[in-house]
Each structure stands twice: as C-alpha cells, then as structure tokens.
Amino acid sequence: MALLKTAVARISLQHSKAILPILSTLPRYSSTETTNLKEALATAIPQHRQVVKDFVAKHGKDVVGQVTIEQMYGGMRSIRGLVTETSVLDADEGIRFRGHSIPECQKLLPKAAGGNEPLPEGLFWLLVTGKIPNDAQVKAVSKDWANRADLPSHVVTMLKNFPHNLHPMAQFSAAITACSSESKYAKAYSQGVKKTEYWDSVYEDSMDLIAKLPTIAAIIYRNLFRDGTSVGAIDPSKDWSANFVSQLGYENPQFTELMRLYLTLHSDHEGGNVSAHTCHLVGSALSDPYLSFAAGINGLAGPLHGLANQEVLIFLRAVKKAVPEAYTVDQLKEFIWSHLKSGQVVPGYGHAVLRVTDPRYTCQREFALKFLPNDPMFKLVSDLYKVVPDILLQLGKVKNPWPNVDAHSGVLLQYYGMTEMNYYTVLFGVSRALGCLASLIWSRALGFPIERPKSFSTELLQKMVKK
C-alpha cells in the first residue's frame, strides 16, 4: 500500500488548503489604456511569469489534492492536475472568469449600443489580460477580428464540396484544420523562434482563427440549410456577434442579443472539460492553434460533451407528447418518475463539478423571462425546473439535481427560428474558441511543457494494493 501511495500520489488535502490563500493573492494585472490587445498582453506576461516562477520555487513540492483508484477508473473526476488561468469553476458558485462571476461580467463588460448583453470581445479581453476592458478596447477587438475574417480560398472550396450528409461538426473541424496553412506560429517555429516568444505567433494565429470561425460556421449553415446562399461580407462597423448573426441570415435584434449572451456564456469552463483539455493537450505538443483547437472541436462533437442541448430538446418534445397540453404539476411529476424508472436520465440536469443551479442557466432564464415569457417550450422548461430537482433528490443517487446550461439554450435558439438541432454544437464551438485559445496563448507564454501523465494497468494496481 505504501508503494501505491507513492505511485499514484495520494496527497494530503490539508496541505492543499494551506496553499489556497496564497493562490488567491496572485495579482490581477492592470493593462494600460491601450486599445491594442497584444500590447496589453505583452505587459502582463513578464509580470505573471515572475509570479509563477517565484510561486513554484517556494511551493513546488507542496501537495494540492489526492488521487484514488476509483478516480483513475472514473474519468479522473476531481483530480487536481491542471493550471488554467482564464477561469475557475466553483462547485457552489459556478464559473468565474478571471475572478468575476457571470452576473458581474454581465454588469461590467461593455455592451453594444442599445444592448444589454455583454460583448464576447470584452470577455476575450478579460480572459487574455485579466482586466475588464473599456468600450474603446472592445471596439478595437471587434474591428481587428473583422479585418482578419477572410478565409483562404482553398477552405471555401472545401466547404462547398462537402457532402450534405457530413455532420456540421465534422465540416467545422475539417475547415479549421485546413486553415493551418495560414499558421504564423508554424512558420515562426520552423524558423527557430525563441521559446519565450512562442506566445506572440500563437496570439496572432488565435486572433486570426477566432475572426474566421463565424464565417466558417455560417458557410456550413447556409450550405446545409439555406440552399448554399452567400454569407455576404463582414461589416467592420458591427461587433463579432452581430456579423455572425447577419452571416447566418437572421436580422432580429433580439436574436443578436441572444447570440452575444450565448457566445459569452459558452466560452470557457476551466480547463478540465473535454474540449478545453484536448486543446491544451494537443497544444502542449506545440501543434499550432488551428490543429489544437480542431482537436478540441472533435471532442466537443461527442454526445457526452457538446450535444447535450439537442438531447434536452428531444426530451422536451417527448414530454409534450406524453402529457396533456394543459398538464398539471402532478402529471409532469408522473412522467418524470416513469422516465427515470425506465432507466433513462433527465438531460440538462446535473454537472460533473457544479452542485448548484448553473449560473449560465439562470442568465438564459432571465433572458427568456424578458423576451419570451409566454412561449410554451419556455413554460415547460420552467415547470420542469420546479419539479425535477426534488425528484432527483428523492432518488438519493444524484450529487447535483440542478439544471445546467444545456437545459435552456436549445429552447431559446428554437424560439428565434434556428430549429436545426444538429448545428447547435457548431455555435458552441465558435464560443468555446474564446476560452481555449486564450488559455493556449498563456500556456505558451508560461512555457508549459508537453503533458504526459503516468498510467497504470489493472494488474499493476492490484499488485500495489497488496504491498
């Protein structure tokens, strides 16, 4: 048993609690009033490099968690093994972007003229620099992305030639990978750029990729669902989300506001989820941002990660079909119990980390209460929120009976006319680029090494526990 403790690092939780106050004192850097995001980042990098260097020198041998055999077989749940600077997920509070909760971000981040939802450009500035941007800084990012949005001709040709039976996410991933031909990082690496300067070209690639993603996504949407009509030209006077909505073929200002909220909420959820971790892992091999993020997108395409809101909609339709139009709460409860007893789950409820209602769900609920309070599907979502958690608690097997972000997002998209469910994960992917690529920039800035954890066989573990 002593060997097992050494080999799989069973670590004292008491030591980890001693470190947390130190972590909380790490400074948030104040960038200058420059509207150039790269300049603001260049100011922050040397400061944070020194903080990390000093911190590791002083506490590098301290322990921060424990690893059990159960966790090794159980998807490595709750194992503390990654550093992600952009966001941290608290089980009882939800996600914090650079220390700011979602309600705080909604209040503090700049909005479009006449709008009430935060602009994703502002969140990206926050994720990259650690500082809330002003209006001018956000407008500069919008303009920069608009200027970088053109696609290579070979990518456009490839998108046009994809068969219609190829899933939107497969098309999305392939197009992102094909954009690797434009990688400034790959070129710099081949020319022997210094390791301390990797972040510069990774930043450039990340900005280029984020700028191009809405156009790639819109072409896929138009090809599959709008008879291949043109996405039109980028308007440099519009923000990132407004251009995306226009390229998709929608003009409803409320839908544009929803897209700003959606792209902000789905951007980052610390580093352990499949898409973020995959992007980080592949990036640790010094693959360029296009290849790294495409790998993350392939993970996001999996049913257990990015397809959840589709499953929620399918479930909601099953509920509507099974209960009367003027259903009662008791009839709804009866259906849920029957559904659970048949061995099925209630999609949109529960989370690997959260133990409260997902704040991202709450934000979307507030949006629905404002703009679609009488929508029948929203009413059903609201009524399920009243009954499902109590039922799941009665089962006694569920750690988190509360709704997550997926319990609501599909209903909002359907309301504004985007009914093509197998496309929803592409929207998720456009948003997730903000968090994945902000983290990738910092991974190269901090010189993180290639990721290579130790694995064991069942036979070896069995031998270890006998000693």
Coordinates of C-alpha atoms in Angstrom, one line a residue:
M1 CA 0.0 0.0 0.0
A2 CA 2.9 2.4 0.7
L3 CA 4.1 1.9 -2.9
L4 CA 0.6 2.7 -4.2
K5 CA 0.5 5.9 -2.2
T6 CA 3.8 6.9 -3.8
A7 CA 3.0 5.8 -7.3
V8 CA -0.4 7.4 -7.6
A9 CA 0.2 10.4 -5.4
R10 CA -2.3 10.2 -2.7
I11 CA -1.9 13.7 -1.5
S12 CA -3.0 15.5 1.7
L13 CA -6.0 17.8 1.4
Q14 CA -4.9 19.7 4.4
H15 CA -1.8 20.8 2.5
S16 CA -3.9 22.0 -0.4
K17 CA -6.0 24.2 1.9
A18 CA -2.8 25.9 3.1
I19 CA -2.0 26.8 -0.5
L20 CA -5.3 28.3 -1.4
P21 CA -4.8 31.6 0.4
I22 CA -1.5 32.1 -1.5
L23 CA -3.2 31.4 -4.8
S24 CA -5.9 34.0 -4.0
T25 CA -3.3 36.7 -3.6
L26 CA -2.0 36.3 -7.2
P27 CA -2.4 39.8 -8.7
R28 CA -4.8 40.7 -11.4
Y29 CA -2.8 42.9 -13.8
S30 CA -4.0 46.3 -14.9
S31 CA -3.2 46.8 -18.5
T32 CA -2.6 50.2 -19.9
E33 CA -5.4 52.1 -21.6
T34 CA -4.0 50.9 -24.9
T35 CA -6.7 49.6 -27.3
N36 CA -4.1 47.1 -28.7
L37 CA -4.8 43.8 -27.0
K38 CA -1.4 42.4 -27.9
E39 CA 0.3 45.3 -26.2
A40 CA -1.8 44.8 -23.1
L41 CA -0.9 41.1 -23.1
A42 CA 2.8 41.9 -23.6
T43 CA 2.7 44.0 -20.4
A44 CA 1.0 41.2 -18.4
I45 CA 3.2 38.3 -19.5
P46 CA 6.5 39.1 -17.8
Q47 CA 4.8 40.1 -14.6
H48 CA 2.9 36.8 -14.4
R49 CA 5.9 34.7 -15.5
Q50 CA 7.8 36.1 -12.5
V51 CA 4.8 35.4 -10.2
V52 CA 4.6 31.8 -11.4
K53 CA 8.4 31.3 -11.1
D54 CA 8.5 32.6 -7.6
F55 CA 5.4 30.6 -6.6
V56 CA 6.8 27.3 -7.9
A57 CA 10.2 28.0 -6.4
K58 CA 8.6 28.4 -3.0
H59 CA 5.8 25.9 -3.2
G60 CA 6.7 23.5 -6.0
K61 CA 6.8 20.5 -3.6
D62 CA 3.6 21.3 -1.8
V63 CA 0.7 19.0 -2.5
V64 CA -2.8 20.1 -3.6
G65 CA -5.0 17.0 -3.7
Q66 CA -5.3 13.2 -3.7
V67 CA -5.7 10.5 -6.3
T68 CA -7.6 7.3 -5.7
I69 CA -8.0 4.2 -7.7
E70 CA -11.7 5.0 -8.0
Q71 CA -10.8 8.3 -9.7
M72 CA -8.4 6.6 -12.1
Y73 CA -11.2 4.3 -13.3
G74 CA -13.8 7.1 -13.1
G75 CA -12.7 9.6 -15.7
M76 CA -10.2 11.3 -13.4
R77 CA -13.1 13.3 -11.9
S78 CA -12.0 15.9 -9.4
I79 CA -8.3 15.2 -9.8
R80 CA -6.3 18.4 -9.4
G81 CA -3.7 18.3 -12.2
L82 CA -4.1 21.3 -14.5
V83 CA -3.4 25.0 -14.3
T84 CA -5.9 27.2 -16.2
E85 CA -5.5 30.9 -15.7
T86 CA -8.7 32.1 -17.6
S87 CA -11.4 30.6 -15.4
V88 CA -12.1 28.5 -12.3
L89 CA -15.3 26.6 -11.6
D90 CA -16.6 26.6 -8.1
A91 CA -19.0 23.8 -7.2
D92 CA -21.2 26.1 -5.1
E93 CA -20.9 29.3 -7.1
G94 CA -20.4 28.4 -10.7
I95 CA -17.8 29.7 -13.2
R96 CA -15.6 32.7 -12.5
F97 CA -13.9 34.3 -15.5
R98 CA -10.6 35.8 -14.1
G99 CA -12.3 36.1 -10.7
H100 CA -15.5 37.6 -12.0
S101 CA -18.8 35.7 -11.7
I102 CA -21.3 35.7 -14.6
P103 CA -23.6 38.3 -13.0
E104 CA -20.5 40.5 -12.5
C105 CA -19.4 40.0 -16.1
Q106 CA -22.9 40.9 -17.3
K107 CA -22.7 44.1 -15.3
L108 CA -19.1 45.1 -16.0
L109 CA -18.3 44.1 -19.6
P110 CA -19.1 46.6 -22.4
K111 CA -22.3 46.2 -24.4
A112 CA -23.3 47.1 -27.9
A113 CA -25.1 50.4 -28.4
G114 CA -28.6 49.9 -27.2
G115 CA -27.9 46.4 -26.0
N116 CA -27.9 44.8 -22.5
E117 CA -25.8 41.7 -23.0
P118 CA -22.0 41.6 -22.7
L119 CA -20.0 41.5 -25.9
P120 CA -17.8 38.4 -26.3
E121 CA -14.9 40.6 -27.4
G122 CA -14.9 42.1 -23.9
L123 CA -14.8 38.7 -22.3
F124 CA -11.9 37.6 -24.5
W125 CA -10.0 40.8 -23.4
L126 CA -10.7 39.8 -19.8
L127 CA -9.6 36.2 -20.3
V128 CA -6.4 37.3 -22.0
T129 CA -5.4 40.2 -19.8
G130 CA -7.2 39.6 -16.5
K131 CA -8.7 43.1 -16.7
I132 CA -12.2 44.4 -17.6
P133 CA -11.9 46.4 -20.8
N134 CA -13.4 49.7 -21.7
D135 CA -15.6 50.4 -24.7
A136 CA -12.7 51.6 -26.9
Q137 CA -10.7 48.4 -26.2
V138 CA -13.7 46.2 -27.1
K139 CA -14.4 48.1 -30.3
A140 CA -10.8 47.7 -31.3
V141 CA -11.0 43.9 -30.9
S142 CA -14.3 43.9 -33.0
K143 CA -12.5 45.8 -35.7
D144 CA -9.4 43.6 -35.6
W145 CA -11.5 40.5 -35.9
A146 CA -13.4 41.9 -38.8
N147 CA -10.1 42.7 -40.6
R148 CA -8.9 39.1 -40.1
A149 CA -12.1 37.3 -41.1
D150 CA -11.3 36.4 -44.7
L151 CA -10.9 32.7 -45.4
P152 CA -8.3 31.1 -47.6
S153 CA -9.8 30.2 -51.0
H154 CA -9.0 26.5 -50.6
V155 CA -11.0 26.4 -47.4
V156 CA -14.0 28.0 -49.1
T157 CA -13.7 25.4 -51.9
M158 CA -13.5 22.6 -49.5
L159 CA -16.6 23.7 -47.6
K160 CA -18.6 24.0 -50.8
N161 CA -17.6 20.4 -51.8
F162 CA -18.6 18.7 -48.6
P163 CA -21.5 16.2 -49.0
H164 CA -24.7 17.2 -47.2
N165 CA -24.6 14.1 -45.1
L166 CA -21.4 15.1 -43.4
H167 CA -22.2 16.4 -39.9
P168 CA -21.8 20.1 -39.4
M169 CA -19.2 19.5 -36.7
A170 CA -17.1 17.3 -39.0
Q171 CA -17.2 20.1 -41.5
F172 CA -16.3 22.6 -38.9
S173 CA -13.3 20.6 -37.6
A174 CA -12.0 19.9 -41.1
A175 CA -12.2 23.6 -42.2
I176 CA -10.4 24.7 -39.0
T177 CA -7.6 22.1 -39.7
A178 CA -7.3 23.3 -43.3
C179 CA -6.7 26.8 -42.1
S180 CA -3.5 25.6 -40.6
S181 CA -1.9 26.5 -43.9
E182 CA -2.0 30.1 -42.7
S183 CA -0.3 29.4 -39.3
K184 CA 2.1 32.2 -38.3
Y185 CA 3.2 30.1 -35.4
A186 CA 4.1 27.1 -37.5
K187 CA 6.2 29.4 -39.7
A188 CA 7.9 31.0 -36.8
Y189 CA 8.7 27.7 -35.2
S190 CA 10.2 26.4 -38.4
Q191 CA 12.4 29.5 -38.5
G192 CA 13.7 28.8 -34.9
V193 CA 11.8 31.4 -32.9
K194 CA 12.8 31.5 -29.2
K195 CA 10.6 29.6 -26.8
T196 CA 9.9 32.7 -24.8
E197 CA 8.4 34.3 -27.9
Y198 CA 6.1 31.4 -28.9
W199 CA 3.2 33.3 -27.4
D200 CA 3.5 36.1 -30.0
S201 CA 2.7 34.0 -33.1
V202 CA 0.2 31.8 -31.1
Y203 CA -1.6 35.0 -30.3
E204 CA -1.7 36.0 -33.9
D205 CA -3.0 32.6 -35.0
S206 CA -5.6 32.7 -32.3
M207 CA -6.9 36.1 -33.3
D208 CA -7.0 35.0 -36.9
L209 CA -8.8 31.8 -36.1
I210 CA -11.4 33.5 -33.8
A211 CA -12.1 36.0 -36.6
K212 CA -12.6 33.3 -39.2
L213 CA -14.8 30.9 -37.2
P214 CA -18.1 32.7 -37.7
T215 CA -17.6 32.8 -41.4
I216 CA -16.7 29.1 -41.5
A217 CA -19.8 28.3 -39.3
A218 CA -22.1 30.5 -41.4
I219 CA -21.0 28.9 -44.7
I220 CA -21.7 25.5 -43.2
Y221 CA -25.1 26.6 -42.0
R222 CA -26.0 28.2 -45.4
N223 CA -24.8 25.2 -47.4
L224 CA -26.8 22.7 -45.3
F225 CA -29.9 24.7 -44.5
R226 CA -30.2 27.7 -46.8
D227 CA -29.5 26.3 -50.3
G228 CA -25.9 27.4 -50.3
T229 CA -26.8 31.1 -50.3
S230 CA -23.9 33.6 -49.7
V231 CA -22.9 34.7 -46.2
G232 CA -22.2 38.2 -47.5
A233 CA -19.4 40.4 -46.5
I234 CA -18.2 41.3 -43.0
D235 CA -19.3 44.8 -41.8
P236 CA -16.3 46.3 -39.9
S237 CA -18.7 48.6 -38.1
K238 CA -20.5 45.7 -36.4
D239 CA -19.5 43.6 -33.5
W240 CA -18.4 39.9 -33.8
S241 CA -21.8 38.5 -32.8
A242 CA -23.8 40.9 -35.0
N243 CA -21.8 40.0 -38.0
F244 CA -22.2 36.3 -37.3
V245 CA -26.0 36.6 -37.0
S246 CA -26.1 38.5 -40.2
Q247 CA -24.0 35.9 -42.0
L248 CA -26.3 33.2 -40.7
G249 CA -29.2 35.1 -42.3
Y250 CA -31.0 36.4 -39.3
E251 CA -31.9 40.1 -38.7
N252 CA -33.8 40.0 -35.4
P253 CA -32.1 42.3 -32.9
Q254 CA -33.2 40.1 -30.1
F255 CA -31.5 37.1 -31.7
T256 CA -28.4 39.2 -32.0
E257 CA -28.6 40.0 -28.3
L258 CA -29.1 36.3 -27.6
M259 CA -26.1 35.4 -29.6
R260 CA -23.9 37.9 -27.7
L261 CA -25.1 36.2 -24.5
Y262 CA -24.7 32.7 -25.8
L263 CA -21.2 33.2 -27.2
T264 CA -20.1 34.8 -23.8
L265 CA -21.7 32.1 -21.6
H266 CA -20.3 29.1 -23.5
S267 CA -16.8 30.5 -23.9
D268 CA -14.9 28.9 -21.0
H269 CA -15.5 26.5 -18.2
E270 CA -12.0 26.0 -16.7
G271 CA -9.5 23.5 -18.1
G272 CA -10.7 20.0 -17.3
N273 CA -13.7 19.7 -19.8
V274 CA -13.1 17.6 -22.9
S275 CA -12.7 20.4 -25.4
A276 CA -10.5 22.7 -23.3
H277 CA -8.3 19.8 -22.1
T278 CA -7.9 18.4 -25.6
C279 CA -6.9 21.8 -27.0
H280 CA -4.4 22.2 -24.1
L281 CA -3.1 18.7 -24.5
V282 CA -2.5 18.9 -28.3
G283 CA -1.1 22.4 -27.9
S284 CA 1.4 21.1 -25.3
A285 CA 3.0 19.1 -28.2
L286 CA 3.5 22.6 -29.8
S287 CA 0.9 21.9 -32.5
D288 CA -0.3 25.2 -33.9
P289 CA -3.6 26.8 -32.7
Y290 CA -5.6 25.6 -35.7
L291 CA -4.6 21.9 -35.1
S292 CA -5.0 22.2 -31.4
F293 CA -8.5 23.8 -31.5
A294 CA -9.7 21.4 -34.2
A295 CA -8.8 18.6 -31.8
G296 CA -10.9 20.3 -29.1
I297 CA -13.8 20.7 -31.6
N298 CA -13.6 16.9 -32.2
G299 CA -14.0 16.4 -28.5
L300 CA -16.9 18.9 -28.3
A301 CA -18.7 16.9 -31.1
G302 CA -19.1 13.9 -28.7
P303 CA -22.6 13.2 -27.3
L304 CA -21.4 13.5 -23.7
H305 CA -20.0 17.0 -24.2
G306 CA -21.4 19.3 -26.9
L307 CA -24.6 17.5 -27.9
A308 CA -26.5 17.9 -24.6
N309 CA -28.8 20.7 -25.7
Q310 CA -30.0 18.6 -28.6
E311 CA -30.9 15.8 -26.2
V312 CA -32.7 18.3 -24.0
L313 CA -34.9 19.4 -26.9
I314 CA -35.7 15.8 -27.8
F315 CA -36.6 15.1 -24.2
L316 CA -38.8 18.2 -24.1
R317 CA -40.7 17.1 -27.2
A318 CA -41.2 13.7 -25.6
V319 CA -42.6 15.3 -22.5
K320 CA -45.0 17.5 -24.6
K321 CA -46.2 14.4 -26.5
A322 CA -46.8 12.4 -23.3
V323 CA -48.6 14.9 -21.1
P324 CA -51.8 16.9 -21.9
E325 CA -51.5 20.4 -23.4
A326 CA -52.9 21.8 -20.1
Y327 CA -50.8 19.5 -17.9
T328 CA -50.8 19.6 -14.2
V329 CA -47.7 19.5 -12.0
D330 CA -48.7 16.0 -10.8
Q331 CA -48.9 14.8 -14.4
L332 CA -45.4 16.2 -15.0
K333 CA -44.1 14.5 -11.9
E334 CA -45.6 11.2 -13.0
F335 CA -43.9 11.4 -16.4
I336 CA -40.5 12.2 -14.8
W337 CA -40.8 9.3 -12.4
S338 CA -41.8 6.9 -15.2
H339 CA -38.9 8.2 -17.3
L340 CA -36.4 7.7 -14.5
K341 CA -37.7 4.2 -13.6
S342 CA -37.3 3.1 -17.2
G343 CA -33.5 3.6 -16.7
Q344 CA -33.2 6.9 -18.5
V345 CA -31.9 10.2 -17.3
V346 CA -33.3 13.7 -17.4
P347 CA -31.0 15.6 -19.8
G348 CA -29.9 19.1 -18.9
Y349 CA -29.8 18.3 -15.2
G350 CA -26.6 17.6 -13.2
H351 CA -22.9 18.5 -13.7
A352 CA -19.6 16.9 -13.0
V353 CA -18.5 19.8 -10.8
L354 CA -21.4 22.1 -10.0
R355 CA -23.6 21.5 -7.0
V356 CA -26.0 24.4 -7.6
T357 CA -28.1 25.7 -10.4
D358 CA -25.8 26.6 -13.2
P359 CA -25.5 30.4 -13.4
R360 CA -25.4 30.1 -17.2
Y361 CA -28.9 28.5 -16.9
T362 CA -30.1 31.4 -14.8
C363 CA -28.9 34.0 -17.3
Q364 CA -30.7 32.3 -20.1
R365 CA -33.8 32.0 -17.9
E366 CA -33.7 35.8 -17.2
F367 CA -33.4 36.4 -21.0
A368 CA -36.4 34.2 -21.7
L369 CA -38.5 35.9 -18.9
K370 CA -37.7 39.2 -20.6
F371 CA -38.3 38.3 -24.3
L372 CA -40.4 35.1 -24.5
P373 CA -42.3 34.7 -21.2
N374 CA -45.3 33.1 -22.8
D375 CA -43.5 30.7 -25.1
P376 CA -44.9 27.1 -24.4
M377 CA -41.5 25.5 -24.5
F378 CA -40.1 28.0 -22.1
K379 CA -43.1 27.4 -19.8
L380 CA -42.3 23.7 -19.9
V381 CA -38.6 24.3 -19.1
S382 CA -39.7 26.5 -16.1
D383 CA -42.1 23.9 -14.9
L384 CA -39.5 21.1 -15.1
Y385 CA -37.2 23.4 -13.0
K386 CA -39.9 23.3 -10.3
V387 CA -40.2 19.5 -10.1
V388 CA -37.1 17.7 -11.4
P389 CA -34.6 18.7 -8.7
D390 CA -36.9 17.4 -5.9
I391 CA -37.4 14.1 -7.7
L392 CA -33.7 13.6 -8.3
L393 CA -33.0 14.4 -4.7
Q394 CA -35.5 11.8 -3.6
L395 CA -33.7 9.2 -5.7
G396 CA -30.7 9.7 -3.4
K397 CA -28.2 8.9 -6.2
V398 CA -27.6 12.3 -7.7
K399 CA -25.0 14.7 -6.4
N400 CA -26.3 17.6 -8.4
P401 CA -30.0 17.7 -9.2
W402 CA -29.9 21.2 -10.6
P403 CA -30.2 22.4 -14.3
N404 CA -27.1 23.2 -16.3
V405 CA -26.6 25.5 -19.3
D406 CA -27.9 22.9 -21.8
A407 CA -31.4 22.8 -20.1
H408 CA -32.2 26.1 -21.6
S409 CA -30.1 27.1 -24.7
G410 CA -31.9 25.0 -27.3
V411 CA -35.3 26.4 -26.4
L412 CA -34.0 29.9 -27.0
L413 CA -32.5 29.1 -30.3
Q414 CA -35.7 27.4 -31.5
Y415 CA -37.8 30.4 -30.5
Y416 CA -35.9 32.6 -32.9
G417 CA -36.2 30.2 -35.8
M418 CA -32.9 28.2 -35.6
T419 CA -34.5 24.8 -35.5
E420 CA -31.6 22.8 -36.9
M421 CA -30.6 21.0 -33.8
N422 CA -27.5 19.2 -35.2
Y423 CA -26.0 22.6 -35.9
Y424 CA -26.1 23.8 -32.3
T425 CA -22.8 22.4 -31.3
V426 CA -21.1 24.5 -34.0
L427 CA -22.4 27.6 -32.2
F428 CA -20.9 26.1 -29.0
G429 CA -17.6 25.6 -30.9
V430 CA -17.5 29.2 -32.1
S431 CA -17.9 30.3 -28.5
R432 CA -15.5 27.8 -26.9
A433 CA -12.7 29.2 -29.0
L434 CA -12.5 32.2 -26.8
G435 CA -11.6 30.2 -23.7
C436 CA -9.5 27.5 -25.4
L437 CA -7.4 30.0 -27.3
A438 CA -6.9 32.5 -24.5
S439 CA -5.6 29.6 -22.4
L440 CA -3.4 28.3 -25.3
I441 CA -1.8 31.8 -25.5
W442 CA -1.0 31.7 -21.8
S443 CA 0.2 28.1 -21.9
R444 CA 2.9 29.2 -24.4
A445 CA 3.6 32.4 -22.6
L446 CA 4.3 30.5 -19.4
G447 CA 6.3 27.8 -21.2
F448 CA 4.2 24.9 -20.1
P449 CA 5.8 21.5 -21.1
I450 CA 4.2 18.7 -23.1
E451 CA 1.6 17.0 -21.0
R452 CA 2.5 13.4 -20.1
P453 CA 0.7 11.9 -17.0
K454 CA 1.6 8.4 -15.8
S455 CA -0.8 5.5 -16.5
F456 CA -1.1 2.1 -14.8
S457 CA -2.5 -1.3 -15.7
T458 CA -5.1 -3.0 -13.5
E459 CA -2.6 -5.8 -12.9
L460 CA 0.0 -3.4 -11.6
L461 CA -2.5 -1.6 -9.4
Q462 CA -3.6 -4.9 -7.9
K463 CA 0.0 -5.8 -7.1
M464 CA 0.5 -2.3 -5.5
V465 CA -2.5 -2.6 -3.1
K466 CA -1.3 -6.0 -1.8
K467 CA 2.0 -4.5 -0.6

